[in-house]
Amino acid sequence: MIKFASVNGEIVPAEGASIGVTDLGLLRGYGMFDFLLILNGQPLFVEDYLDRFWRSAHQLKLKVPLDRDQLMAHIQQLIEANGLDNASMRLVLTGGYASDGYSPSEKANLIIIEHEYPTYTPDKYEKGIKLLLHEYQRQFPTIKTTNYVVGILMQEELQKAGADDLLFHHGGLITETTRANFFIVLPGDRIVTAGDGILEGITRKHTLMLARKHYQVEERQPALEELKTATEAFITSSTKRVMPVVQVSDVVIGNGQPGPVSKHLLELLKEAEAAYLKNDVRVS
Amino acid sequence: MIKFASVNGEIVPAEGASIGVTDLGLLRGYGMFDFLLILNGQPLFVEDYLDRFWRSAHQLKLKVPLDRDQLMAHIQQLIEANGLDNASMRLVLTGGYASDGYSPSEKANLIIIEHEYPTYTPDKYEKGIKLLLHEYQRQFPTIKTTNYVVGILMQEELQKAGADDLLFHHGGLITETTRANFFIVLPGDRIVTAGDGILEGITRKHTLMLARKHYQVEERQPALEELKTATEAFITSSTKRVMPVVQVSDVVIGNGQPGPVSKHLLELLKEAEAAYLKNDVRVS
């Protein structure tokens, strides 16, 4: 059980942590968030996540109620209060309280929650996962808004199809999954992934930095028909790292097995994580 | 000040009314609502609103935690507790609490809030309002989801343009505004309004029932170029009833004054409201 959460800068028991019912995130979906891993009690790549958090806030015209140093210190305080070596952390920022149910307040609401550390059975990495194509374009692709209605509504269909997530496409081009970035590997080990019209994942960023040292990388939305010629496919996300994809709807990718490029990138990413953690970014 | 609100069937002081921070409406925008007027202590056209509330819930795969009679009685209880003759009421239903931040709970969260009675200065009806065109298609147009990010984000642009609301269009066709249905009147008093791809407003329904007795009605999405030939335009919503529109972006509608058809429909609607209230639908 997670013991504590944070609401507007105060650490409170997670059990009763609550937000008033006139919150605009609740009433109007006017909210955004970010989500990162805590490893060995340290927030992984936290600078990148905070950069994106401020970027999303700016795009939604919201003001983060703490400055960056305060937020970093507060995150560390919550990690210490909960005392979990490994966990994940969600930072949510909403339009604040609106007595008329519509107009954003000057004062945004900031909620920080820790979740259990997300684990995936090893066979997901050994066997790879399946995605289900779904025609959809996120409304504000570059902002990490709280709108996940499509993904949640389609969970039954995913289960029926034995698929792990939806893969969004629009106009014949592939963008991203519900909660991850998507990559294909074309013959000659050319890695292709959408460069715009997506949420720019932090794991995507680190994976691309590593990939460029070893492979040719093309940032453009892959065409649907390229799935048939891809030798590999994979997704990246904070919790899944580099997860091989072996099937997209009816299309089997490559030989239907996780391929060497995605395995290599997962290794490189784990090394990068370990190197980051050795530098210990704890706020003193 | 509104004294009371309701959270999951319990009437609580509005001041401290709150919802836990793992609510899926808050974390993932997985929520829907409905909104109706309270006039003389009675919920106006409440049967229609509850029909739609259950329809939205079904489409989002949510279960309303009270049955219809229980919800009606509870609404009446909240109206009596607050003791306001005229007010508005918001019923919000979300995916419940998700400890993993993603999977809907078996138990939806139901929040009921009363707001002050919404008033519009008489000159809005006398002079008409201006709308600003915005290319956009709502994600689930038939479900009254809580997603109003576009409308809220664009409030500054609306103010700059001196406009009251956004008018959404897509592929050259007009759908609806952020919070209202949209109608044009073509020469010969033909009323045209979108018949699909929209949220079917309750005020729209009543206005159309009344309009059909006096005018020709076409349910199809008006084309953008028809704005130029329209003699009148208006919007309908629970709070605005029938509000004349005299300008859409740069296009002045008709002679730039509210027209006789919208005035007539507003009168007819007010009569229908009065007739409804005389039948007194209070749950005894």
mmCIF file of C-alpha atoms in Angstrom, chain A residues 5 7 17-30 33 59-61 90 92 94 98-104 111 113 115 136 139-140 146-153 155-157 178-179, chain B residues 5 7 17-30 33 59-61 90 92 94 98-104 111 113 115 136 139-140 146-153 155-157 178-179:
data_model
loop_
_atom_site.group_PDB
_atom_site.id
_atom_site.type_symbol
_atom_site.label_atom_id
_atom_site.label_comp_id
_atom_site.label_asym_id
_atom_site.label_seq_id
_atom_site.Cartn_x
_atom_site.Cartn_y
_atom_site.Cartn_z
ATOM 1 C CA ALA A 5 0.157 11.472 -1.622
ATOM 2 C CA VAL A 7 -2.246 17.692 -2.794
ATOM 3 C CA ALA A 17 -6.246 12.287 -0.385
ATOM 4 C CA SER A 18 -8.935 14.174 -2.255
ATOM 5 C CA ILE A 19 -9.732 17.117 -4.427
ATOM 6 C CA GLY A 20 -12.813 19.364 -4.320
ATOM 7 C CA VAL A 21 -15.632 18.465 -6.697
ATOM 8 C CA THR A 22 -15.427 21.767 -8.596
ATOM 9 C CA ASP A 23 -11.956 20.890 -9.895
ATOM 10 C CA LEU A 24 -11.812 21.586 -13.646
ATOM 11 C CA GLY A 25 -9.840 18.431 -14.336
ATOM 12 C CA LEU A 26 -12.742 16.452 -12.940
ATOM 13 C CA LEU A 27 -15.595 18.543 -14.368
ATOM 14 C CA ARG A 28 -14.145 19.463 -17.786
ATOM 15 C CA GLY A 29 -11.165 17.214 -18.394
ATOM 16 C CA TYR A 30 -9.011 20.332 -18.162
ATOM 17 C CA PHE A 33 0.045 15.093 -16.061
ATOM 18 C CA GLN A 59 0.439 24.910 -23.631
ATOM 19 C CA LEU A 60 -2.664 24.540 -21.431
ATOM 20 C CA LYS A 61 -2.080 28.042 -20.002
ATOM 21 C CA ARG A 90 2.176 10.710 -11.310
ATOM 22 C CA VAL A 92 -1.305 15.935 -12.207
ATOM 23 C CA THR A 94 -5.588 20.862 -13.453
ATOM 24 C CA ALA A 98 -14.239 26.698 -10.953
ATOM 25 C CA SER A 99 -17.402 27.621 -9.094
ATOM 26 C CA ASP A 100 -19.114 28.139 -12.464
ATOM 27 C CA GLY A 101 -17.854 24.757 -13.639
ATOM 28 C CA TYR A 102 -16.042 26.208 -16.644
ATOM 29 C CA SER A 103 -13.582 29.065 -16.075
ATOM 30 C CA PRO A 104 -10.046 28.122 -15.015
ATOM 31 C CA ILE A 111 -1.667 16.381 -7.210
ATOM 32 C CA ILE A 113 0.554 10.245 -6.421
ATOM 33 C CA HIS A 115 1.830 3.992 -7.620
ATOM 34 C CA TYR A 136 -7.629 8.226 -34.256
ATOM 35 C CA GLN A 139 -6.679 16.259 -29.974
ATOM 36 C CA PHE A 140 -3.566 17.948 -28.602
ATOM 37 C CA THR A 146 -5.512 13.541 -19.117
ATOM 38 C CA ASN A 147 -7.770 12.470 -21.999
ATOM 39 C CA TYR A 148 -7.499 8.676 -22.339
ATOM 40 C CA VAL A 149 -11.167 7.960 -23.076
ATOM 41 C CA VAL A 150 -10.477 6.042 -26.314
ATOM 42 C CA GLY A 151 -7.904 3.758 -24.720
ATOM 43 C CA ILE A 152 -10.020 3.003 -21.661
ATOM 44 C CA LEU A 153 -13.230 2.543 -23.646
ATOM 45 C CA GLN A 155 -10.071 -2.149 -23.223
ATOM 46 C CA GLU A 156 -12.660 -4.887 -23.780
ATOM 47 C CA GLU A 157 -11.908 -4.958 -27.518
ATOM 48 C CA THR A 178 -2.375 5.037 -26.248
ATOM 49 C CA ARG A 179 0.529 5.335 -23.852
ATOM 50 C CA ALA B 5 -23.558 18.860 -2.910
ATOM 51 C CA VAL B 7 -21.074 12.592 -3.551
ATOM 52 C CA ALA B 17 -17.313 18.114 -1.046
ATOM 53 C CA SER B 18 -14.457 16.152 -2.553
ATOM 54 C CA ILE B 19 -13.468 13.096 -4.492
ATOM 55 C CA GLY B 20 -10.427 10.870 -4.009
ATOM 56 C CA VAL B 21 -7.394 11.659 -6.146
ATOM 57 C CA THR B 22 -7.429 8.272 -7.901
ATOM 58 C CA ASP B 23 -10.760 9.086 -9.565
ATOM 59 C CA LEU B 24 -10.545 8.214 -13.277
ATOM 60 C CA GLY B 25 -12.449 11.329 -14.284
ATOM 61 C CA LEU B 26 -9.674 13.379 -12.720
ATOM 62 C CA LEU B 27 -6.713 11.216 -13.783
ATOM 63 C CA ARG B 28 -7.843 10.145 -17.266
ATOM 64 C CA GLY B 29 -10.753 12.364 -18.271
ATOM 65 C CA TYR B 30 -12.923 9.248 -18.096
ATOM 66 C CA PHE B 33 -22.114 14.556 -17.095
ATOM 67 C CA GLN B 59 -21.840 4.394 -24.187
ATOM 68 C CA LEU B 60 -18.944 4.862 -21.738
ATOM 69 C CA LYS B 61 -19.681 1.422 -20.201
ATOM 70 C CA ARG B 90 -24.664 19.152 -12.772
ATOM 71 C CA VAL B 92 -21.134 13.905 -13.079
ATOM 72 C CA THR B 94 -16.771 8.939 -13.694
ATOM 73 C CA ALA B 98 -8.394 3.241 -10.124
ATOM 74 C CA SER B 99 -5.417 2.404 -7.922
ATOM 75 C CA ASP B 100 -3.390 1.725 -11.093
ATOM 76 C CA GLY B 101 -4.542 5.060 -12.552
ATOM 77 C CA TYR B 102 -6.075 3.450 -15.639
ATOM 78 C CA SER B 103 -8.576 0.618 -15.160
ATOM 79 C CA PRO B 104 -12.199 1.620 -14.496
ATOM 80 C CA ILE B 111 -21.228 13.696 -8.063
ATOM 81 C CA ILE B 113 -23.495 19.854 -7.776
ATOM 82 C CA HIS B 115 -24.648 26.031 -9.392
ATOM 83 C CA TYR B 136 -12.771 20.563 -34.812
ATOM 84 C CA GLN B 139 -14.140 12.735 -30.246
ATOM 85 C CA PHE B 140 -17.366 11.111 -29.083
ATOM 86 C CA THR B 146 -16.305 15.966 -19.678
ATOM 87 C CA ASN B 147 -13.766 16.904 -22.384
ATOM 88 C CA TYR B 148 -14.000 20.681 -22.918
ATOM 89 C CA VAL B 149 -10.299 21.374 -23.346
ATOM 90 C CA VAL B 150 -10.681 23.135 -26.721
ATOM 91 C CA GLY B 151 -13.369 25.484 -25.482
ATOM 92 C CA ILE B 152 -11.560 26.396 -22.292
ATOM 93 C CA LEU B 153 -8.175 26.766 -23.987
ATOM 94 C CA GLN B 155 -11.358 31.471 -24.080
ATOM 95 C CA GLU B 156 -8.726 34.186 -24.528
ATOM 96 C CA GLU B 157 -9.110 34.071 -28.329
ATOM 97 C CA THR B 178 -18.731 24.109 -27.483
ATOM 98 C CA ARG B 179 -21.843 23.914 -25.345
#
